[in-house]
PDB file of C-alpha atoms and ligand atoms in Angstrom:
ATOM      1  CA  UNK A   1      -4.750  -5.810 -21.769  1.00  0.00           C
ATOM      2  CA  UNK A   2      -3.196  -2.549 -22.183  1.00  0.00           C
ATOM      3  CA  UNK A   3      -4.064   0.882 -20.001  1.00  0.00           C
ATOM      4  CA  UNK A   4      -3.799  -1.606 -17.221  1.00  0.00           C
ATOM      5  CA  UNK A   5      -3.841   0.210 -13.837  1.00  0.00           C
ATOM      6  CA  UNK A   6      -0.520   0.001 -11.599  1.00  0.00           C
ATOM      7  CA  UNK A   7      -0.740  -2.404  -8.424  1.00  0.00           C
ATOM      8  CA  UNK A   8       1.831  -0.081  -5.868  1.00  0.00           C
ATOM      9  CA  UNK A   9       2.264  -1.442  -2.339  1.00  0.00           C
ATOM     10  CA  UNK A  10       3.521   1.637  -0.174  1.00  0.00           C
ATOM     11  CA  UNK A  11       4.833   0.759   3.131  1.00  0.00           C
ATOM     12  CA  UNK A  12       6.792   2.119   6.212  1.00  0.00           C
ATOM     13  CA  UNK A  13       7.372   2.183   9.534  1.00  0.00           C
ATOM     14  CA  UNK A  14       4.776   3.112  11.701  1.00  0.00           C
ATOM     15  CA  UNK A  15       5.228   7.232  11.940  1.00  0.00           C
ATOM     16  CA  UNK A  16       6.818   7.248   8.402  1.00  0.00           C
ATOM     17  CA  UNK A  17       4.341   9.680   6.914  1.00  0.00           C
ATOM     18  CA  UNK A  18       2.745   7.241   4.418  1.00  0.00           C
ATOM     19  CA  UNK A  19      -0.486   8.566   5.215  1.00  0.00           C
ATOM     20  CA  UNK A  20       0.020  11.669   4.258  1.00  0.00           C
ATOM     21  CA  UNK A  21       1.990  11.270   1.344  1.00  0.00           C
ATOM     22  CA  UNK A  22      -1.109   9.416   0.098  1.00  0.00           C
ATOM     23  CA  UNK A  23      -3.631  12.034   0.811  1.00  0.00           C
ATOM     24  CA  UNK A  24      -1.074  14.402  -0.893  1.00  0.00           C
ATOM     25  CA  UNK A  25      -1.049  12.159  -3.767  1.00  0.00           C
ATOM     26  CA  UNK A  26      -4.537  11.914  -4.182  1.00  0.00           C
ATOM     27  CA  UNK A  27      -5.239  15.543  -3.817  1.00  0.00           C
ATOM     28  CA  UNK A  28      -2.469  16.308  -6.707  1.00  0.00           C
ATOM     29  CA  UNK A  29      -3.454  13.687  -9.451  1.00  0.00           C
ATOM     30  CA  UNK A  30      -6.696  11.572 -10.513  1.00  0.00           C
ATOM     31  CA  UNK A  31      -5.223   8.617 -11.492  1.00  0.00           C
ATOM     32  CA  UNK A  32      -5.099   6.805  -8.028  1.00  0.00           C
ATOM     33  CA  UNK A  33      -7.268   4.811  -6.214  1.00  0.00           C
ATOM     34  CA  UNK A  34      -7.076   3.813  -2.598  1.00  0.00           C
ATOM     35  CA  UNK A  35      -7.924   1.122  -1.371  1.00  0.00           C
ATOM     36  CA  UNK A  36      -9.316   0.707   2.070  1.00  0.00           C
ATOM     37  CA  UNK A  37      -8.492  -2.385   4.208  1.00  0.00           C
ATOM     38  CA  UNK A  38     -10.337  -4.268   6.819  1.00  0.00           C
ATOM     39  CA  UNK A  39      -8.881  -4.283  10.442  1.00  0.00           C
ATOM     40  CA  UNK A  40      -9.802  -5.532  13.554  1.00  0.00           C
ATOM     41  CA  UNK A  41      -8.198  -1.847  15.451  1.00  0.00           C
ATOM     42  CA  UNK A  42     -10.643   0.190  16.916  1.00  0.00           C
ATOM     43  CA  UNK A  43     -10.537   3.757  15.328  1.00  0.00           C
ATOM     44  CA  UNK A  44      -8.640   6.557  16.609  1.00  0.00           C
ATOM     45  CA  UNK A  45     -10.303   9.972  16.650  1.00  0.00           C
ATOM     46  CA  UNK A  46     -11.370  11.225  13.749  1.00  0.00           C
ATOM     47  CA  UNK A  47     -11.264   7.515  11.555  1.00  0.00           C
ATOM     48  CA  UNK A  48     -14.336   7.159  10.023  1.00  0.00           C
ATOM     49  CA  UNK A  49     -15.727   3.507   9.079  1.00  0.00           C
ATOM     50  CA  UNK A  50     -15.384   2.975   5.484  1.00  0.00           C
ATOM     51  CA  UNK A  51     -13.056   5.970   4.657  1.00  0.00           C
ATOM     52  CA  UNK A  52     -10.198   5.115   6.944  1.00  0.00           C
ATOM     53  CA  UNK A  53     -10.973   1.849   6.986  1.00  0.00           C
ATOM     54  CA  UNK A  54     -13.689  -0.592   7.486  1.00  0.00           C
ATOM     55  CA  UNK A  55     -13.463  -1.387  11.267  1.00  0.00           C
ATOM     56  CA  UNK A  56     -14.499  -5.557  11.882  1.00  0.00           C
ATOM     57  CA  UNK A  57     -14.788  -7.863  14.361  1.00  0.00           C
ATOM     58  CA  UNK A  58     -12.296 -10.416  14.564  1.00  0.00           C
ATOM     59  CA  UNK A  59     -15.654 -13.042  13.502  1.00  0.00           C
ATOM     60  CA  UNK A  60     -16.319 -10.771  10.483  1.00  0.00           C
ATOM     61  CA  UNK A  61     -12.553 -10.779   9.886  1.00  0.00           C
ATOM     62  CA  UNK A  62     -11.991 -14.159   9.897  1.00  0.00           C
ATOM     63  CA  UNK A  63     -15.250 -15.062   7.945  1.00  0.00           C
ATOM     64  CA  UNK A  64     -13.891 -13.086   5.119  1.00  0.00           C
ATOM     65  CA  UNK A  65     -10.967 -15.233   5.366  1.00  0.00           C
ATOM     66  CA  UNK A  66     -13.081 -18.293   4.994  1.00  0.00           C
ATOM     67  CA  UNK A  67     -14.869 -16.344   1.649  1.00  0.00           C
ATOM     68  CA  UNK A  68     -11.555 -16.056   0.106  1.00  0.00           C
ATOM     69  CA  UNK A  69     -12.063 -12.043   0.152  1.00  0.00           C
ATOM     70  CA  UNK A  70      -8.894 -11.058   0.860  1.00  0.00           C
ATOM     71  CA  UNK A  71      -6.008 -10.238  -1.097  1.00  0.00           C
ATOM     72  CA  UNK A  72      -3.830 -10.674   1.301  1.00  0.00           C
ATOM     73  CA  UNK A  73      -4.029  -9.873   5.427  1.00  0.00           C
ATOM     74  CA  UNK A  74      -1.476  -9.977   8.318  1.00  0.00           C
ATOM     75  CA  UNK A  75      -1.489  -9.627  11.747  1.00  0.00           C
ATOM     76  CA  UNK A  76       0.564  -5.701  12.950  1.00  0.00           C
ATOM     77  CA  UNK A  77       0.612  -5.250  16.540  1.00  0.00           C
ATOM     78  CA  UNK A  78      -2.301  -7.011  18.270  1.00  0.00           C
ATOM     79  CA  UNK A  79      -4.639  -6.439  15.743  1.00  0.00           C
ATOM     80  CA  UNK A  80      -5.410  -8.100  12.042  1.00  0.00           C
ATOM     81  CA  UNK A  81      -5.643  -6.228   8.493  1.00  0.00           C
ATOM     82  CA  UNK A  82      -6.160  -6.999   5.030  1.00  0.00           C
ATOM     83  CA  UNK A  83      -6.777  -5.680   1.556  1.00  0.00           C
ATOM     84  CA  UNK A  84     -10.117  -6.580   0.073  1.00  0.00           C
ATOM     85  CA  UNK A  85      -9.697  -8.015  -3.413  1.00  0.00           C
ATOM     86  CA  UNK A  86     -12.434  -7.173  -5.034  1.00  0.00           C
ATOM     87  CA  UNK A  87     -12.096  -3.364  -5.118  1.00  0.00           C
ATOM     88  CA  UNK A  88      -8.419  -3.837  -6.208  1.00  0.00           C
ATOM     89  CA  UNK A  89      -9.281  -5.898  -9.446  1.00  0.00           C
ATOM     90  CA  UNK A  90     -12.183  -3.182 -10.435  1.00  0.00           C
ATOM     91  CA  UNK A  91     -10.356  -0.598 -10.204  1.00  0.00           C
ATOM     92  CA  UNK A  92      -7.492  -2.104 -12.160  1.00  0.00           C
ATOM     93  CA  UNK A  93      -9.477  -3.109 -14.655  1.00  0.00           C
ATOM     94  CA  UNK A  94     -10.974   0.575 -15.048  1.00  0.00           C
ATOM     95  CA  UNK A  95      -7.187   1.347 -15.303  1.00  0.00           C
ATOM     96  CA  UNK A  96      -6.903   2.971 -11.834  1.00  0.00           C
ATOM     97  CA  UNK A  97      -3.640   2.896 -10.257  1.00  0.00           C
ATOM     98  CA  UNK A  98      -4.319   1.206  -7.202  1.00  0.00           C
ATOM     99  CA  UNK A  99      -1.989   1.821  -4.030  1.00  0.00           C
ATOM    100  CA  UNK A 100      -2.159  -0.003  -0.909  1.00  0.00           C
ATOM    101  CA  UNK A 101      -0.751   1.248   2.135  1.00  0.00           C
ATOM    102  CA  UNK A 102       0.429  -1.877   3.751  1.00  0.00           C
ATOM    103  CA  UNK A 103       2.817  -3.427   6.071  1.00  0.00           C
ATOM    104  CA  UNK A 104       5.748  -5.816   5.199  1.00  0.00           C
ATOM    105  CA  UNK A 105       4.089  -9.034   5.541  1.00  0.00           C
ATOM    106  CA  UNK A 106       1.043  -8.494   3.109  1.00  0.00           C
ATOM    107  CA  UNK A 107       2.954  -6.663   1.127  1.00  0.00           C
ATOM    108  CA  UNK A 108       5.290  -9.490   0.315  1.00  0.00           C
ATOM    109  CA  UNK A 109       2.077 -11.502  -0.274  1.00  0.00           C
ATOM    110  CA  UNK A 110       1.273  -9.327  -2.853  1.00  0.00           C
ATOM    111  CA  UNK A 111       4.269  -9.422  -5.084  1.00  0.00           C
ATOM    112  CA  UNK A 112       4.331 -13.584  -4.851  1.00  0.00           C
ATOM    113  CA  UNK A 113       0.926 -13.625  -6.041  1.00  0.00           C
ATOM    114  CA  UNK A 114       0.988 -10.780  -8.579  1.00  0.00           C
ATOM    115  CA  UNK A 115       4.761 -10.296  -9.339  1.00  0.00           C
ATOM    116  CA  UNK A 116       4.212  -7.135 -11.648  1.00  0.00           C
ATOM    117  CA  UNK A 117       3.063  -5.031  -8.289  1.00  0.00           C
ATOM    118  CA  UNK A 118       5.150  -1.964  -7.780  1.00  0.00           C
ATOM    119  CA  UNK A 119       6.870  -2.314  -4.183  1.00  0.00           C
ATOM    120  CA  UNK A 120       7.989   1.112  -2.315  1.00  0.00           C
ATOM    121  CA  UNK A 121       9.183   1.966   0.696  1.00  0.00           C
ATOM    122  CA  UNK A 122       8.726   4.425   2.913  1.00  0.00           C
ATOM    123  CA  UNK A 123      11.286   5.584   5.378  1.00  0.00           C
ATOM    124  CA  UNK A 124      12.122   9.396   7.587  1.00  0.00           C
ATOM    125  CA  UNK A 125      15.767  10.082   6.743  1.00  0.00           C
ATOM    126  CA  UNK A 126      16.783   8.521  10.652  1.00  0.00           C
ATOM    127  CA  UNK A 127      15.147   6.487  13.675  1.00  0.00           C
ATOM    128  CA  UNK A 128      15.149   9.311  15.924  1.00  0.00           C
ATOM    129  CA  UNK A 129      12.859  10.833  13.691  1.00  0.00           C
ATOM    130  CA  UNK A 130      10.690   8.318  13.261  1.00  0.00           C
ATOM    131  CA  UNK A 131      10.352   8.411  17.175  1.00  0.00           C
ATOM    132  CA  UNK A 132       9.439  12.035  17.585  1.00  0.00           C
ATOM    133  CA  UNK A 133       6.892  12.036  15.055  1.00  0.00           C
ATOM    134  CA  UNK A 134       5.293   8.984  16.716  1.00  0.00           C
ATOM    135  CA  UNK A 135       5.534  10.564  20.053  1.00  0.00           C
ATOM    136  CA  UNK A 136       4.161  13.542  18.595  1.00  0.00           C
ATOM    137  CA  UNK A 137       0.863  12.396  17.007  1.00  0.00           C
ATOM    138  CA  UNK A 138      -0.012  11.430  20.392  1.00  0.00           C
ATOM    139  CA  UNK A 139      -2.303   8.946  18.607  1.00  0.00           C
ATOM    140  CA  UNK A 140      -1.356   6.031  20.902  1.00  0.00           C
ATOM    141  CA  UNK A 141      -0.238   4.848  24.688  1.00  0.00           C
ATOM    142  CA  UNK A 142       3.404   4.858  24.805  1.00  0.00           C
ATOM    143  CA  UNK A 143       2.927   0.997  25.609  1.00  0.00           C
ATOM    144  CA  UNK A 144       1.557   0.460  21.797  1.00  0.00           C
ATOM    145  CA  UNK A 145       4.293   2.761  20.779  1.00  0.00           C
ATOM    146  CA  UNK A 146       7.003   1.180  22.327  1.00  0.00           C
ATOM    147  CA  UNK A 147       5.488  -2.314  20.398  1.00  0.00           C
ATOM    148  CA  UNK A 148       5.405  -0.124  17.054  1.00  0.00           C
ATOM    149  CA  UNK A 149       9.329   1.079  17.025  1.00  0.00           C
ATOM    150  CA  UNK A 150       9.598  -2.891  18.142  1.00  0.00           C
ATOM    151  CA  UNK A 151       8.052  -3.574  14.956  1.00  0.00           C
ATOM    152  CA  UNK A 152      10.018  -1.072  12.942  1.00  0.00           C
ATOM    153  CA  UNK A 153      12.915  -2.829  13.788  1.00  0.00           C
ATOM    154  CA  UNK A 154      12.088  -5.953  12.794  1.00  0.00           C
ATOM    155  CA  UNK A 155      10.887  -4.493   9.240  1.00  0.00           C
ATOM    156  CA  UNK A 156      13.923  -2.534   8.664  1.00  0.00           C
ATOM    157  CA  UNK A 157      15.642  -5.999   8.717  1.00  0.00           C
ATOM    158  CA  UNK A 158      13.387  -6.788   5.451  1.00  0.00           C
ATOM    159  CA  UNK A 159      13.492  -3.156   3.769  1.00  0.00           C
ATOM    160  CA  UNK A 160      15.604  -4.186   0.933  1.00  0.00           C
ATOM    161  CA  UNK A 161      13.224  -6.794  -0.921  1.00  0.00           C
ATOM    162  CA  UNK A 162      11.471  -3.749  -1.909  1.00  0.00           C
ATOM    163  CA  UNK A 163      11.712  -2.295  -5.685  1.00  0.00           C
ATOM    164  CA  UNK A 164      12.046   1.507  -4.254  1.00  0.00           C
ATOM    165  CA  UNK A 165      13.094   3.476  -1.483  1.00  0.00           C
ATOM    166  CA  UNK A 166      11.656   6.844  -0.743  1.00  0.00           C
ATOM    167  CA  UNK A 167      12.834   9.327   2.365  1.00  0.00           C
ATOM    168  CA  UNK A 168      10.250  10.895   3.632  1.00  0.00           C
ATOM    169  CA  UNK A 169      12.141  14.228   4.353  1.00  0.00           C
ATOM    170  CA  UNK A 170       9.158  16.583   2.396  1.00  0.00           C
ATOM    171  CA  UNK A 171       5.852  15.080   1.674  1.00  0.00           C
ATOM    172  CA  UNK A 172       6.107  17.515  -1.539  1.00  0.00           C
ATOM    173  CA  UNK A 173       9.104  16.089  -3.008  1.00  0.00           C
ATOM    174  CA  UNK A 174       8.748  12.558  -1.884  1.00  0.00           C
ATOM    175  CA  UNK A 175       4.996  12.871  -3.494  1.00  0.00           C
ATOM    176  CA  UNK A 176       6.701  13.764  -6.803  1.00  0.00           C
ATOM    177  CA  UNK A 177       8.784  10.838  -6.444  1.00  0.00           C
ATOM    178  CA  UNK A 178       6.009   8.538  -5.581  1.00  0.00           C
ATOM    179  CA  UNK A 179       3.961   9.552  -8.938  1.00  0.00           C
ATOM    180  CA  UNK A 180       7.541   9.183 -10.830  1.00  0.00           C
ATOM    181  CA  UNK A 181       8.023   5.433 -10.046  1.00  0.00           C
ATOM    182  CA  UNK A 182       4.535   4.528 -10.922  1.00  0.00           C
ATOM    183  CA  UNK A 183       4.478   6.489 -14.217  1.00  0.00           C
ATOM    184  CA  UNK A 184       7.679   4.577 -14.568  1.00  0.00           C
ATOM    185  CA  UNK A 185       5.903   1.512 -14.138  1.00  0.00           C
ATOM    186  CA  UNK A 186       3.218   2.258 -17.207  1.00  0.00           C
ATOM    187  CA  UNK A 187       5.822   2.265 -19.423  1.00  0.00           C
ATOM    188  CA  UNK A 188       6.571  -1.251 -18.748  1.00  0.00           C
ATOM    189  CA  UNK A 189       7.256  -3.155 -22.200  1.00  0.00           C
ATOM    190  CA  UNK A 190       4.750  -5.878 -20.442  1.00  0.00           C
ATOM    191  CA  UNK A 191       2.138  -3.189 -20.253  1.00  0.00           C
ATOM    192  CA  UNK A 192       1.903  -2.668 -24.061  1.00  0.00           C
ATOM    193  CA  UNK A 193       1.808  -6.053 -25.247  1.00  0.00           C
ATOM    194  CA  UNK A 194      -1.047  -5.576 -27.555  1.00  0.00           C
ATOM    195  CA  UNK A 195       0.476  -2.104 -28.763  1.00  0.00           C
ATOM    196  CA  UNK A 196       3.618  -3.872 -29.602  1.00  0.00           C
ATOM    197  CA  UNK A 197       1.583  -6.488 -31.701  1.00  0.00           C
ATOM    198  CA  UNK A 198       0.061  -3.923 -33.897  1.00  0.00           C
ATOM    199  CA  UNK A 199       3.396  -2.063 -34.544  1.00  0.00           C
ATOM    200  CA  UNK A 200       4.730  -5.458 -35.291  1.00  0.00           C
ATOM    201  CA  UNK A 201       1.416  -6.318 -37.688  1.00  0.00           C
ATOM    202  CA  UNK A 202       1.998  -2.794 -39.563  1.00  0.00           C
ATOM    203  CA  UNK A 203       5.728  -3.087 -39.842  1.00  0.00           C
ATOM    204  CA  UNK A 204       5.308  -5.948 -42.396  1.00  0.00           C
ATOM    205  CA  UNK A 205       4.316  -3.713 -45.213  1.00  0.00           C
ATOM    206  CA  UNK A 206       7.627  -2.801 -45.772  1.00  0.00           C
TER     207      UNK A 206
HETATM  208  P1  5GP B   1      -2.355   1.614  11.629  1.00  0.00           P
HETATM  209  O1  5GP B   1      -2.917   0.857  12.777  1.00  0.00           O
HETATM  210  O2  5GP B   1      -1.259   2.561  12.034  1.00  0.00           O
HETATM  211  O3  5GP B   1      -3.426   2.289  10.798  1.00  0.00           O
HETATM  212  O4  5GP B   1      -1.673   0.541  10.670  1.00  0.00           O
HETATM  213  C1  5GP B   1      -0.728  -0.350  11.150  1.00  0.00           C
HETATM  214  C2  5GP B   1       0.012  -1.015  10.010  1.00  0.00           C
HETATM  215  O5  5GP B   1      -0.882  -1.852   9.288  1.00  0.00           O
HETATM  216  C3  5GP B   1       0.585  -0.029   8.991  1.00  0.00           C
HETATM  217  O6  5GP B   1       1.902  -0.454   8.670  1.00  0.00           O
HETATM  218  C4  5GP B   1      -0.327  -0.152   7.823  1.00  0.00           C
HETATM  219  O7  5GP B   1       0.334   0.136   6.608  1.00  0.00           O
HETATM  220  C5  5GP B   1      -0.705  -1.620   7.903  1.00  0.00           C
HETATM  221  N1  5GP B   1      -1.915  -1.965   7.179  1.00  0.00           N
HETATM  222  C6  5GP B   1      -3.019  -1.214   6.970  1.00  0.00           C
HETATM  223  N2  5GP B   1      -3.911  -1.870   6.229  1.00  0.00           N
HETATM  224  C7  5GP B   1      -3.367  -3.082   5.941  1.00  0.00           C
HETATM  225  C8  5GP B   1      -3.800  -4.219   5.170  1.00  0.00           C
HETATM  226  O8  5GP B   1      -4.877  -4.254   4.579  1.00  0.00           O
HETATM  227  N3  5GP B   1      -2.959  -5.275   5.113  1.00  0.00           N
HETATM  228  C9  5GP B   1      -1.744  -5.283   5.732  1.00  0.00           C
HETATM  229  N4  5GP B   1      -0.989  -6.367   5.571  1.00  0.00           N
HETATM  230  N5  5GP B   1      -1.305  -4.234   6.448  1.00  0.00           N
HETATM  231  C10 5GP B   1      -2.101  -3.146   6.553  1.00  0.00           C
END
């Protein structure tokens, strides 16, 4: 079908400013949706359940395994996540562009399964970086920080099977960037398959 939503997977390391260069995109255009994952976390202050995300058990977590209502999930420090499907597919279907702001694993699940999805990473222009502004949130212990720049190590190792590579230097200009790619991604000839039928169908009259 044509007018197809885009499937973008946005990741980064831990600190990279993904989440703000989604709530930036948001604001800016109305073409997005978001969706929100299940994870097995506890909320920090301020995460709200539903909105941030919807915070489960590791029972109701691993029941909606069983259901097949996941998309695709991983396990990120401790603690599972994953992308409910069924959201996704509506909101496709009602020609949303759908991003999900996920890490490396699931994200590489995605793009097996559904090998059109858009693939973009996020990175700040150096680790140091990366370091103060995870120090600075002063969101978590430096124990689970310590475990998240461990992690960012190992998923800089796997940054290249990505399609596109953003530095997060301004959330403005990166934002731009963002919306750039995935307009890109419309255009796709494989996106106007039943355009490029009718052209063909009218072309025969001369
Ligand atoms: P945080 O705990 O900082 O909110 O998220 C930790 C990591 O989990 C981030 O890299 C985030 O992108 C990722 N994440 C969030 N939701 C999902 C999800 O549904 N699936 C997967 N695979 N990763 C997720």
């Amino acid at each position: 079908m044509d007018n197809r939503g885009v499937l973008a997977v946005i990741s980064g390391f831990s600190g990279s400013g993904k989440g703000t260069l989604m709530k930036a995109l948001l604001e800016k255009y109305d073409n997005y949706a978001l969706s929100v994952s299940w994870t097995t976390r506890k909320p920090r202050e301020g995460e709200e359940d539903g909105v941030s995300y919807f915070f489960r058990t590791q029972e109701e977590f691993d029941r909606h395994i069983e259901e097949d209502g996941f998309l695709e999930y991983a396990r990120y420090v401790d603690h599972s996540y994953g992308t409910p499907k069924q959201y996704v597919f509506d909101q496709l279907d009602q020609g949303k562009d759908v991003l999900l702001e996920i890490e490396m694993q699931g994200a590489l699940q995605v793009k097996e399964k559904y090998p059109d999805t858009v693939l973009i990473f996020v990175t700040p222009p150096n680790a140091e970086e990366l370091k103060r502004r995870l120090v600075g949130r002063g969101t978590e212990d430096m124990e689970t920080i310590k475990k998240r720049l461990a992690r960012a190590d190992e998923e800089s190792k796997g940054m290249e099977q990505y399609d596109y590579l953003l530095v997060n230097d301004s959330i403005e200009r990166c934002a731009e960037e963002l919306h750039g790619v995935i307009m890109a991604a419309h255009a796709r000839m494989g996106n106007h398959l039943e355009l490029v039928n009718n052209i063909k169908e009218q072309m025969k009259q001369f």
